[in-house]
Short mmCIF file of C-alpha atoms and ligand atoms in Angstrom, two decimals:
data_model
loop_
_atom_site.label_atom_id
_atom_site.label_comp_id
_atom_site.label_asym_id
_atom_site.label_seq_id
_atom_site.Cartn_x
_atom_site.Cartn_y
_atom_site.Cartn_z
CA MET L 1 -15.46 24.09 23.84
CA THR L 2 -16.12 23.05 27.42
CA GLN L 3 -13.52 23.44 30.18
CA GLN L 4 -13.09 19.68 30.31
CA GLU L 5 -12.22 19.58 26.63
CA LYS L 6 -9.78 22.43 26.93
CA ASN L 7 -8.03 20.85 29.90
CA PHE L 8 -7.89 17.34 28.57
CA GLU L 9 -4.50 15.89 28.14
CA GLY L 10 -4.33 12.29 27.12
CA SER L 11 -2.41 10.48 29.89
CA LEU L 12 -0.18 9.20 27.14
CA LYS L 13 1.48 11.28 24.44
CA ILE L 14 0.95 9.44 21.19
CA ARG L 15 3.24 9.94 18.25
CA LEU L 16 1.89 8.96 14.86
CA TYR L 17 3.17 9.00 11.32
CA ASN L 18 1.05 11.34 9.25
CA THR L 19 0.99 10.64 5.53
CA LYS L 20 0.23 14.31 4.93
CA SER L 21 3.53 15.56 6.40
CA ARG L 22 5.47 12.29 5.87
CA GLU L 23 6.58 12.70 9.46
CA VAL L 24 5.91 11.24 12.87
CA GLU L 25 3.89 13.88 14.75
CA LEU L 26 2.49 14.33 18.25
CA PHE L 27 -1.18 13.46 18.12
CA GLN L 28 -3.49 16.31 19.18
CA PRO L 29 -7.11 16.00 18.13
CA TYR L 30 -9.25 19.03 17.27
CA PHE L 31 -11.46 18.68 20.32
CA ALA L 32 -9.93 16.43 22.99
CA PRO L 33 -11.01 14.18 24.60
CA ARG L 34 -13.12 13.38 21.53
CA VAL L 35 -11.47 11.76 18.57
CA GLY L 36 -13.23 11.18 15.26
CA ILE L 37 -11.87 8.44 13.02
CA TYR L 38 -13.07 7.76 9.50
CA SER L 39 -12.01 4.41 8.08
CA CYS L 40 -12.50 3.58 4.42
CA GLY L 41 -14.45 0.37 4.41
CA MET L 42 -14.89 -2.50 2.03
CA THR L 43 -16.29 -2.55 -1.42
CA VAL L 44 -18.78 -5.35 -0.74
CA TYR L 45 -18.69 -7.36 -3.97
CA GLY L 46 -16.40 -10.18 -2.87
CA TYR L 47 -15.13 -11.98 0.22
CA ALA L 48 -13.06 -10.06 2.76
CA HIS L 49 -9.54 -11.52 2.64
CA VAL L 50 -6.54 -11.65 4.89
CA GLY L 51 -5.14 -8.45 3.32
CA HIS L 52 -8.26 -6.53 4.35
CA ILE L 53 -7.91 -8.01 7.81
CA ARG L 54 -4.42 -6.61 8.08
CA THR L 55 -5.48 -3.06 7.28
CA TYR L 56 -8.48 -3.19 9.66
CA THR L 57 -6.36 -4.76 12.41
CA ASN L 58 -3.90 -1.91 12.15
CA SER L 59 -6.60 0.75 12.43
CA ASP L 60 -8.16 -1.21 15.30
CA VAL L 61 -4.88 -1.16 17.23
CA LEU L 62 -4.80 2.60 16.72
CA ARG L 63 -8.36 3.09 18.02
CA ARG L 64 -7.69 0.79 20.97
CA LEU L 65 -4.57 2.77 21.79
CA LEU L 66 -6.52 6.03 21.74
CA GLU L 67 -9.14 4.58 24.09
CA TYR L 68 -6.39 3.22 26.32
CA ALA L 69 -5.02 6.75 26.50
CA GLY L 70 -8.42 8.04 27.62
CA TYR L 71 -9.82 9.47 24.42
CA GLN L 72 -13.51 9.06 23.50
CA VAL L 73 -13.41 7.57 20.06
CA THR L 74 -16.12 7.71 17.42
CA GLN L 75 -15.19 5.62 14.46
CA VAL L 76 -17.14 5.77 11.21
CA MET L 77 -16.70 3.12 8.56
CA ASN L 78 -18.38 3.20 5.20
CA VAL L 79 -19.65 0.30 3.17
CA THR L 80 -19.10 0.89 -0.51
CA ASP L 81 -22.13 -0.61 -2.18
CA VAL L 82 -22.30 1.54 -5.29
CA GLY L 83 -20.05 3.54 -7.60
CA HIS L 84 -16.62 1.92 -7.16
CA MET L 85 -15.46 1.14 -10.69
CA THR L 86 -13.13 -1.74 -11.51
CA SER L 87 -10.36 0.82 -11.71
CA ASP L 88 -9.96 3.31 -8.84
CA GLU L 89 -10.32 5.98 -11.50
CA ASP L 90 -13.62 6.11 -13.34
CA ALA L 91 -12.91 3.49 -16.00
CA GLY L 92 -14.59 0.06 -16.11
CA GLU L 93 -17.74 -1.27 -14.57
CA ASP L 94 -19.29 -0.69 -11.14
CA LYS L 95 -17.92 -3.53 -8.97
CA LEU L 96 -21.31 -4.17 -7.42
CA GLU L 97 -22.99 -4.61 -10.81
CA LEU L 98 -20.11 -6.86 -11.83
CA GLY L 99 -20.70 -9.00 -8.74
CA ALA L 100 -24.44 -9.10 -9.47
CA ARG L 101 -23.91 -10.31 -13.00
CA ARG L 102 -21.33 -12.88 -11.85
CA GLU L 103 -23.72 -14.41 -9.32
CA GLY L 104 -27.07 -13.81 -11.01
CA LYS L 105 -28.28 -11.64 -8.13
CA THR L 106 -29.21 -8.00 -7.64
CA PRO L 107 -26.47 -5.58 -6.54
CA TRP L 108 -28.43 -5.17 -3.29
CA GLU L 109 -28.24 -8.91 -2.58
CA ILE L 110 -24.54 -8.93 -3.39
CA ALA L 111 -23.92 -6.02 -1.05
CA GLU L 112 -25.87 -7.54 1.83
CA PHE L 113 -24.15 -10.91 1.55
CA TYR L 114 -20.58 -9.64 1.40
CA GLU L 115 -21.19 -6.95 4.00
CA ASP L 116 -22.34 -9.62 6.47
CA HIS L 117 -19.31 -11.66 5.62
CA PHE L 118 -17.02 -8.74 6.17
CA PHE L 119 -18.43 -7.77 9.58
CA SER L 120 -18.45 -11.32 10.88
CA THR L 121 -14.82 -11.68 9.67
CA ILE L 122 -13.63 -8.61 11.48
CA ALA L 123 -15.59 -9.53 14.61
CA GLU L 124 -13.82 -12.92 14.74
CA CYS L 125 -10.50 -11.14 14.50
CA ASN L 126 -11.43 -9.01 17.54
CA ILE L 127 -11.56 -5.86 15.42
CA THR L 128 -13.80 -3.37 17.27
CA ARG L 129 -17.07 -2.70 15.46
CA PRO L 130 -17.08 0.98 14.50
CA GLU L 131 -19.68 3.15 16.23
CA VAL L 132 -21.15 4.15 12.88
CA ILE L 133 -21.37 1.93 9.81
CA SER L 134 -22.65 3.84 6.86
CA ARG L 135 -23.68 2.50 3.47
CA ALA L 136 -23.13 4.69 0.44
CA THR L 137 -26.56 3.84 -0.96
CA GLU L 138 -28.18 5.11 2.27
CA HIS L 139 -26.46 8.49 1.98
CA ILE L 140 -27.31 9.56 -1.53
CA GLY L 141 -28.87 12.80 -0.27
CA GLU L 142 -25.66 13.78 1.52
CA GLN L 143 -23.64 13.02 -1.61
CA ILE L 144 -25.92 15.04 -3.88
CA GLY L 145 -25.73 17.90 -1.35
CA LEU L 146 -21.95 17.88 -1.45
CA VAL L 147 -21.79 17.78 -5.23
CA LYS L 148 -24.24 20.73 -5.25
CA ARG L 149 -21.99 22.66 -2.92
CA LEU L 150 -18.98 22.01 -5.17
CA GLU L 151 -21.02 23.08 -8.17
CA ASP L 152 -22.10 26.28 -6.39
CA ASN L 153 -18.44 26.98 -5.48
CA GLY L 154 -17.48 26.60 -9.15
CA TYR L 155 -15.38 23.42 -8.95
CA THR L 156 -17.35 21.26 -11.35
CA TYR L 157 -18.19 20.97 -15.04
CA LYS L 158 -20.36 18.65 -17.04
CA THR L 159 -19.43 16.07 -19.67
CA ASP L 160 -21.48 13.29 -21.28
CA VAL L 161 -20.48 11.13 -18.28
CA GLY L 162 -21.99 13.48 -15.69
CA VAL L 163 -20.69 15.96 -13.18
CA ILE L 164 -16.89 16.12 -13.07
CA PHE L 165 -14.59 17.67 -10.48
CA ASP L 166 -12.05 20.07 -11.99
CA THR L 167 -8.84 19.21 -10.15
CA SER L 168 -6.95 22.14 -11.72
CA LYS L 169 -9.09 24.47 -9.58
CA PHE L 170 -7.63 22.98 -6.39
CA GLY L 171 -4.09 24.27 -6.30
CA ARG L 172 -2.89 21.72 -3.72
CA TYR L 173 -4.21 18.71 -5.64
CA ALA L 174 -0.81 17.13 -6.19
CA GLU L 175 0.55 17.92 -2.73
CA PHE L 176 -0.85 15.04 -0.63
CA ALA L 177 0.40 12.20 -2.79
CA ARG L 178 3.41 14.20 -4.05
CA LEU L 179 2.11 13.63 -7.56
CA ASP L 180 4.13 14.83 -10.46
CA LEU L 181 1.26 15.93 -12.67
CA GLU L 182 3.55 17.29 -15.36
CA GLY L 183 5.82 14.27 -15.55
CA GLN L 184 5.47 10.52 -15.38
CA GLU L 185 2.52 10.28 -13.09
CA ALA L 186 0.29 12.21 -15.40
CA GLY L 187 0.78 9.59 -18.06
CA ALA L 188 -0.21 6.94 -15.58
CA ARG L 189 -3.68 8.39 -15.42
CA VAL L 190 -5.34 8.15 -18.74
CA ALA L 191 -8.31 10.47 -19.23
CA VAL L 192 -11.46 8.33 -19.17
CA ASP L 193 -13.21 10.43 -21.81
CA ASP L 194 -12.02 13.11 -24.17
CA GLN L 195 -14.16 15.77 -22.58
CA ARG L 196 -12.13 15.78 -19.36
CA ARG L 197 -10.12 18.94 -18.84
CA ASN L 198 -7.37 17.15 -16.87
CA PRO L 199 -6.48 13.45 -16.76
CA GLN L 200 -6.93 13.33 -12.99
CA ASP L 201 -10.43 14.95 -12.99
CA PHE L 202 -12.99 12.56 -11.56
CA ALA L 203 -16.71 11.93 -11.68
CA LEU L 204 -18.87 13.11 -8.82
CA TRP L 205 -22.22 12.05 -10.28
CA ILE L 206 -22.62 9.72 -13.25
CA THR L 207 -25.61 10.05 -15.58
CA ASN L 208 -24.68 8.23 -18.79
CA GLN L 209 -25.17 4.59 -17.74
CA PRO L 210 -28.89 3.82 -18.27
CA ASN L 211 -28.22 0.07 -17.72
CA HIS L 212 -26.77 0.65 -14.24
CA ILE L 213 -29.32 -0.92 -11.92
CA MET L 214 -28.86 1.41 -8.94
CA GLN L 215 -30.01 4.93 -9.96
CA TRP L 216 -31.36 7.92 -8.09
CA ASN L 217 -32.91 11.24 -9.11
CA SER L 218 -30.65 14.26 -8.83
CA PRO L 219 -30.49 17.87 -10.07
CA TRP L 220 -28.38 16.49 -12.95
CA GLY L 221 -30.79 13.74 -13.90
CA ARG L 222 -31.04 10.09 -12.88
CA GLY L 223 -27.71 8.57 -12.04
CA PHE L 224 -25.44 7.35 -9.26
CA PRO L 225 -22.51 8.80 -7.30
CA GLY L 226 -18.84 8.37 -8.18
CA TRP L 227 -16.89 6.41 -5.60
CA HIS L 228 -14.87 9.17 -3.88
CA ILE L 229 -17.75 11.47 -2.96
CA GLU L 230 -19.31 8.95 -0.57
CA CYS L 231 -16.43 9.06 1.89
CA SER L 232 -16.32 12.88 2.11
CA ALA L 233 -20.11 13.10 2.44
CA MET L 234 -20.38 10.43 5.14
CA ALA L 235 -17.28 11.57 7.07
CA MET L 236 -18.69 15.09 7.26
CA ARG L 237 -22.20 13.88 8.09
CA TYR L 238 -21.04 11.95 11.17
CA LEU L 239 -17.80 13.67 12.21
CA GLY L 240 -18.14 17.22 10.97
CA ASP L 241 -16.14 19.13 8.36
CA GLN L 242 -12.88 18.37 10.16
CA VAL L 243 -11.88 14.82 10.92
CA ASP L 244 -9.07 13.91 13.35
CA ILE L 245 -7.91 10.68 11.74
CA HIS L 246 -8.63 9.07 8.41
CA THR L 247 -7.46 5.49 7.80
CA GLY L 248 -7.08 3.23 4.81
CA GLY L 249 -4.58 1.16 2.84
CA ILE L 250 -1.68 2.87 1.05
CA ASP L 251 -3.26 2.17 -2.33
CA HIS L 252 -5.76 4.93 -1.53
CA ILE L 253 -3.16 7.73 -1.28
CA PRO L 254 -2.74 8.77 -4.96
CA VAL L 255 -6.37 8.64 -6.12
CA HIS L 256 -9.12 8.07 -3.55
CA HIS L 257 -7.73 10.07 -0.64
CA THR L 258 -6.27 12.72 -2.92
CA ASN L 259 -9.74 13.18 -4.39
CA GLU L 260 -11.41 13.12 -0.98
CA ILE L 261 -9.19 15.97 0.16
CA ALA L 262 -9.82 17.96 -3.00
CA GLN L 263 -13.62 17.74 -2.88
CA SER L 264 -13.91 18.18 0.89
CA GLU L 265 -11.62 21.20 1.18
CA CYS L 266 -13.14 22.86 -1.89
CA ALA L 267 -16.59 22.45 -0.33
CA THR L 268 -15.75 23.70 3.15
CA GLY L 269 -12.65 25.84 2.67
CA ARG L 270 -11.14 24.13 5.69
CA GLN L 271 -8.58 21.40 6.31
CA TYR L 272 -10.44 18.11 5.98
CA VAL L 273 -8.30 15.59 7.92
CA LYS L 274 -5.58 16.29 10.48
CA TYR L 275 -3.84 12.85 10.55
CA TRP L 276 -3.81 10.37 7.69
CA PHE L 277 -3.03 6.83 8.81
CA HIS L 278 -2.16 4.35 6.05
CA SER L 279 -1.48 0.65 6.30
CA ALA L 280 1.01 -1.09 4.07
CA PHE L 281 -0.05 -4.13 2.03
CA LEU L 282 -0.20 -7.76 2.75
CA ASN L 283 1.40 -9.43 -0.27
CA VAL L 284 1.59 -12.92 -1.64
CA ASP L 285 4.82 -13.65 -3.49
CA GLY L 286 5.53 -9.94 -3.66
CA ARG L 287 2.12 -8.98 -5.13
CA LYS L 288 -0.79 -7.35 -3.26
CA MET L 289 -3.30 -9.90 -2.05
CA SER L 290 -6.38 -8.98 -4.00
CA LYS L 291 -9.46 -10.24 -5.71
CA SER L 292 -8.27 -9.15 -9.12
CA LEU L 293 -5.01 -11.11 -8.82
CA ASN L 294 -6.88 -14.18 -7.56
CA ASN L 295 -4.33 -14.79 -4.82
CA LEU L 296 -6.47 -14.25 -1.79
CA TYR L 297 -7.22 -16.25 1.33
CA THR L 298 -10.25 -15.75 3.50
CA LEU L 299 -10.77 -16.44 7.19
CA ASP L 300 -12.42 -19.73 6.21
CA ASP L 301 -9.17 -20.81 4.54
CA VAL L 302 -7.28 -19.81 7.65
CA ARG L 303 -9.55 -21.83 9.95
CA ALA L 304 -9.63 -24.82 7.56
CA ARG L 305 -5.86 -25.05 7.88
CA GLY L 306 -6.07 -25.12 11.69
CA TYR L 307 -5.37 -21.49 12.56
CA SER L 308 -7.34 -19.26 14.92
CA PRO L 309 -8.52 -15.91 13.54
CA LEU L 310 -6.45 -14.27 16.27
CA ALA L 311 -3.26 -15.93 14.93
CA LEU L 312 -3.58 -13.46 12.07
CA ARG L 313 -3.80 -10.62 14.56
CA TYR L 314 -0.66 -11.89 16.28
CA LEU L 315 1.11 -12.17 12.93
CA PHE L 316 0.21 -8.57 12.03
CA LEU L 317 1.20 -7.25 15.47
CA ASN L 318 4.60 -8.79 14.91
CA GLY L 319 5.15 -6.53 11.90
CA PHE L 320 5.22 -2.79 11.51
CA TYR L 321 1.99 -1.40 10.06
CA ARG L 322 3.89 0.83 7.61
CA ARG L 323 5.99 -1.96 6.14
CA ASP L 324 4.71 -4.45 3.52
CA MET L 325 4.32 -7.95 4.81
CA ASN L 326 4.57 -11.13 2.79
CA PHE L 327 1.94 -13.68 3.70
CA THR L 328 3.04 -17.29 3.99
CA TRP L 329 1.46 -20.24 5.77
CA GLU L 330 4.82 -20.88 7.49
CA ALA L 331 4.69 -17.38 8.97
CA LEU L 332 1.15 -17.94 10.18
CA GLU L 333 2.13 -21.30 11.68
CA SER L 334 4.90 -19.67 13.65
CA ALA L 335 2.57 -16.83 14.74
CA GLN L 336 0.00 -19.38 15.83
CA ARG L 337 2.59 -21.26 17.89
CA GLY L 338 3.71 -18.05 19.52
CA LEU L 339 0.15 -17.11 20.38
CA ALA L 340 -0.72 -20.59 21.62
CA ARG L 341 2.30 -20.47 23.93
CA LEU L 342 1.22 -17.04 25.15
CA TRP L 343 -2.35 -18.30 25.76
CA GLY L 344 -0.84 -21.32 27.54
CA ALA L 345 1.19 -19.12 29.83
CA CYS L 346 -1.72 -16.80 30.57
CA ALA L 347 -4.07 -19.70 31.20
CA GLU L 348 -1.83 -20.61 34.17
CA LEU L 349 -2.21 -17.15 35.73
CA PRO L 350 -4.67 -16.49 38.54
CA ALA L 351 -7.35 -13.77 38.34
CA PRO L 352 -5.86 -10.27 38.09
CA THR L 353 -5.94 -7.98 41.14
CA GLY L 354 -5.57 -4.69 39.29
CA VAL L 355 -2.09 -4.07 40.73
CA VAL L 356 0.44 -3.89 37.96
CA ILE L 357 4.16 -4.64 38.17
CA PRO L 358 6.16 -1.39 37.98
CA GLY L 359 8.29 -0.72 34.93
CA PHE L 360 6.57 -2.89 32.38
CA ILE L 361 3.60 -0.66 31.61
CA GLU L 362 5.96 2.28 31.06
CA LYS L 363 8.01 0.22 28.56
CA PHE L 364 4.88 -0.97 26.85
CA GLU L 365 3.49 2.57 26.55
CA SER L 366 6.72 3.98 25.29
CA ALA L 367 6.80 1.34 22.48
CA ILE L 368 3.16 1.45 21.45
CA SER L 369 2.86 5.23 21.57
CA ASN L 370 5.88 5.52 19.30
CA ASP L 371 3.98 5.19 16.03
CA LEU L 372 2.54 1.81 17.08
CA ASN L 373 5.65 -0.20 17.63
CA THR L 374 3.67 -3.33 18.29
CA MET L 375 6.66 -5.64 18.02
CA ASN L 376 8.52 -3.99 20.88
CA ALA L 377 5.31 -3.67 22.84
CA LEU L 378 4.64 -7.40 22.51
CA ALA L 379 8.16 -8.17 23.70
CA VAL L 380 7.26 -6.53 27.00
CA VAL L 381 4.64 -9.26 27.56
CA SER L 382 7.35 -11.93 27.46
CA GLY L 383 9.33 -9.85 29.97
CA VAL L 384 6.36 -9.85 32.36
CA LEU L 385 5.92 -13.62 32.07
CA GLU L 386 9.61 -14.20 32.82
CA THR L 387 9.77 -11.87 35.82
CA LYS L 388 9.52 -13.11 39.40
CA GLY L 389 6.58 -10.88 40.44
CA PRO L 390 3.30 -12.12 41.99
CA PRO L 391 1.26 -14.01 39.37
CA GLU L 392 -1.89 -11.93 40.09
CA SER L 393 0.07 -8.77 39.20
CA LYS L 394 1.51 -10.42 36.12
CA ALA L 395 -2.08 -11.06 35.00
CA SER L 396 -3.08 -7.44 35.71
CA THR L 397 -0.08 -6.09 33.80
CA ILE L 398 -0.57 -8.32 30.77
CA TYR L 399 -4.32 -7.82 30.52
CA LYS L 400 -3.88 -4.07 30.71
CA MET L 401 -1.54 -4.16 27.73
CA ASP L 402 -3.92 -6.49 25.94
CA GLU L 403 -6.52 -3.69 25.87
CA VAL L 404 -4.47 -2.46 22.89
CA PHE L 405 -3.31 -5.83 21.44
CA GLY L 406 -6.78 -7.37 21.46
CA LEU L 407 -5.45 -10.96 21.70
CA ASP L 408 -8.13 -11.90 24.27
CA LEU L 409 -5.44 -12.97 26.75
CA ALA L 410 -7.91 -12.84 29.66
CA ASN L 411 -9.78 -15.70 28.04
CA SER L 412 -6.70 -17.71 27.25
CA ARG L 413 -8.04 -21.01 28.48
CA THR L 414 -11.08 -20.93 26.16
CA ARG L 415 -9.03 -19.56 23.27
CA LEU L 416 -6.48 -22.33 23.65
CA SER L 417 -9.04 -25.10 23.72
CA ASP L 418 -10.81 -23.57 20.69
CA PHE L 419 -7.49 -23.61 18.89
CA TRP L 420 -6.74 -27.24 19.66
CA ARG L 421 -10.24 -28.17 18.60
CA LEU L 422 -9.44 -26.54 15.25
CA ARG L 423 -6.44 -28.83 15.08
CA GLY L 424 -8.68 -31.86 15.57
CA LEU L 425 -7.87 -32.50 19.19
CA ARG L 426 -10.85 -33.84 21.13
CA PRO L 427 -11.26 -34.07 24.94
CA GLU L 428 -10.95 -37.86 24.87
CA HIS L 429 -7.50 -37.62 23.23
CA LYS L 430 -6.34 -35.57 26.18
CA MET L 431 -8.05 -37.79 28.76
CA GLN L 432 -6.36 -40.88 27.34
CA ALA L 433 -2.96 -39.21 27.37
CA GLU L 434 -3.54 -38.03 30.92
CA SER L 435 -4.44 -41.48 32.17
CA MET L 436 -1.31 -42.82 30.54
CA ALA L 437 0.72 -40.07 32.22
CA ASP L 438 -0.71 -41.17 35.55
CA LYS L 439 0.46 -44.72 34.87
CA ARG L 440 3.87 -43.39 33.94
CA GLU L 441 4.05 -41.50 37.22
CA LYS L 442 3.26 -44.68 39.13
CA ALA L 443 5.96 -46.58 37.23
CA ARG L 444 8.45 -43.83 38.06
CA LYS L 445 7.53 -43.92 41.71
CA ASN L 446 8.14 -47.67 41.66
CA LYS L 447 11.50 -46.93 40.05
CA ASN L 448 10.41 -48.89 36.99
CA PHE L 449 12.14 -46.51 34.61
CA SER L 450 12.05 -48.66 31.53
CA GLU L 451 8.26 -48.98 31.84
CA ALA L 452 8.06 -45.18 32.43
CA ASP L 453 10.04 -44.54 29.23
CA ARG L 454 7.88 -46.94 27.29
CA LEU L 455 4.76 -45.10 28.49
CA ARG L 456 6.29 -41.78 27.54
CA ASP L 457 6.83 -43.03 23.98
CA ARG L 458 3.16 -44.08 23.88
CA ILE L 459 2.08 -40.66 25.06
CA ASN L 460 4.22 -39.15 22.28
CA ASN L 461 2.50 -41.47 19.80
CA MET L 462 -0.77 -39.96 20.89
CA GLY L 463 0.47 -36.48 20.04
CA PHE L 464 1.48 -35.27 23.46
CA GLN L 465 4.71 -34.38 25.14
CA VAL L 466 5.30 -34.87 28.87
CA GLU L 467 6.78 -31.87 30.57
CA ASP L 468 7.99 -32.44 34.13
CA THR L 469 7.13 -29.29 36.04
CA PRO L 470 7.51 -28.50 39.79
CA GLN L 471 3.75 -29.11 40.06
CA GLY L 472 4.15 -32.58 38.56
CA PRO L 473 4.11 -33.88 35.00
CA LYS L 474 2.05 -31.94 32.47
CA ILE L 475 0.98 -33.19 29.08
CA VAL L 476 1.17 -30.72 26.25
CA PRO L 477 -0.19 -31.34 22.74
CA MET L 478 2.32 -31.22 19.88
CA PHE L 479 1.84 -28.64 17.15
CA ASP L 480 2.99 -31.02 14.41
CA PHE L 481 0.64 -33.83 15.33
CA ASP L 482 -2.39 -34.57 13.15
CA PHE L 483 -5.12 -35.07 15.74
CA ALA L 484 -7.77 -34.91 13.05
CA ALA L 485 -6.42 -38.21 11.67
CA MET L 486 -7.13 -39.88 15.02
CA ARG L 487 -10.84 -40.11 14.47
CA LYS L 488 -11.25 -43.58 16.00
CA PRO L 489 -10.73 -44.34 19.67
CA VAL L 490 -7.15 -45.12 20.42
CA CYS L 491 -5.77 -48.17 22.11
CA GLY L 492 -5.36 -47.63 25.86
CA HIS L 493 -1.96 -49.36 25.80
CA CYS L 494 -0.04 -47.97 22.91
CA GLY L 495 -1.99 -44.93 21.77
CA VAL L 496 -2.44 -46.32 18.26
CA ASP L 497 -5.80 -46.96 16.53
CA GLU L 498 -7.77 -49.56 18.57
CA LYS L 499 -7.90 -52.13 15.82
CA THR L 500 -4.37 -51.91 14.54
CA GLY L 501 -2.76 -51.19 17.89
CA CYS L 502 -1.03 -53.68 20.18
P1 LIG K 601 -11.38 -2.42 -0.95
O1 LIG K 601 -12.60 -3.18 -0.61
O2 LIG K 601 -10.58 -3.02 -2.07
O3 LIG K 601 -11.72 -0.96 -1.21
O4 LIG K 601 -10.39 -2.44 0.29
C1 LIG K 601 -10.77 -2.07 1.55
C2 LIG K 601 -9.51 -1.69 2.35
O5 LIG K 601 -8.61 -2.80 2.46
C3 LIG K 601 -8.74 -0.55 1.74
O6 LIG K 601 -8.28 0.33 2.77
C4 LIG K 601 -7.56 -1.27 1.07
O7 LIG K 601 -6.43 -0.46 0.98
C5 LIG K 601 -7.33 -2.43 2.01
N1 LIG K 601 -6.69 -3.58 1.35
C6 LIG K 601 -7.09 -4.23 0.23
N2 LIG K 601 -6.22 -5.21 -0.11
C7 LIG K 601 -5.23 -5.16 0.83
C8 LIG K 601 -4.04 -5.91 1.04
N3 LIG K 601 -3.64 -6.93 0.23
N4 LIG K 601 -3.23 -5.59 2.10
C9 LIG K 601 -3.62 -4.60 2.93
N5 LIG K 601 -4.71 -3.86 2.77
C10 LIG K 601 -5.53 -4.13 1.76
ZN1 LIG K 602 -13.01 5.92 1.23
#
């Protein structure tokens, strides 16, 4: 450990809920200022949906906060492109092979297509691309090596299925998920084959599926890895035996992460992960948004309905990452309006000077470092906008906070016009409304108030509202207006379609 590492103290004390202890703890990485994060990635056999986006937004806010606090983050995310069965236990079919059959493609083609879709989806949502992206199929050697280690340490046995991990040999197996192996929970896990010693034992290497397309040679014969082993193998390959933070959705606690802990700690004899960070679900009508329930929305659906990808981010930031959230289009509409207003306010600000307004950053930090209280942290932004401070400093203060929010507030003008374009608003719509607003101004100056009112109604008919500000009248598009329906040029007098207008 170098002196710098020993002396490092994050400028900000971060408190995080740790699933392992079920408590909010002070965050102290193994080797500050470095922080290693392993994030369970997608199983790339279907489109990434809004539920995935929630989980990856939450872990992105965490990594942004750590960087904000001065840590050097290395984030590793796996791509599951083999071995994940249709149940999280070993039953069913490999999801990649299922996808391949469904679409008449090879599993490799399926993986490539949905992986690209996933990474473009998260990029559009301003989710930081992890430093390392690792595919399971490209780390078969590491996985075989780890299974070998477990075998050498006496934690495995063989069945007709392949190499199985004996969970009864890991005394703490039930601890992490607080499983009641004797009682109800045990019944919930049905042994996949009658040769298993314990219902929760899981496959490390599978050799009994000759029709499985993806197969590799191994000391146990040709086969493919079980799902859980990939995460331990790749986490250790890139971050070492001990990982600071491991992220994923709460569904991973009882099986996938429980198994990761068992196999990693039995291989190394050391604690695998210091802090476990789990995101709650995004539900639809009370049920998890998921491919198997056929209730999912993708980013394309979101855009097609006139919402910016970042409206999702704003929606998620307005909830607590550990609480389930119910997805509705009404909630997204209200998040989008809130974000558009915020972009509108930021678009008016001058360039930042770097000088922040005292008080606000402290409030922001105290909220965000308290187990990511993003709602309270966002409320500080409104406080800054309402204060009387110099606008340049308002900009500096808000953009500093946005390093963690990731709402791209420094590019508000562009973001706002992109959003209105999604809603069908074209530049000529605005120009026409503006020219009408000029006429209205003239009428007002000439004290022709009835004409001014008539012109205001016409502006409203064109989907804009006139706001009288100290700098003069401003026209603002209306959220409820269907600009897309106004395809044809509008009448310069009444704002209605040229042919049917006055
Ligand atoms: P999968 O591809 O199903 O393995 O999921 C990838 C990640 O997204 C995991 O961490 C899941 O827990 C998470 N995830 C899947 N569905 C949802 C959902 N509806 N809400 C929140 N997170 C989800
Ligand atoms: Zn994983």
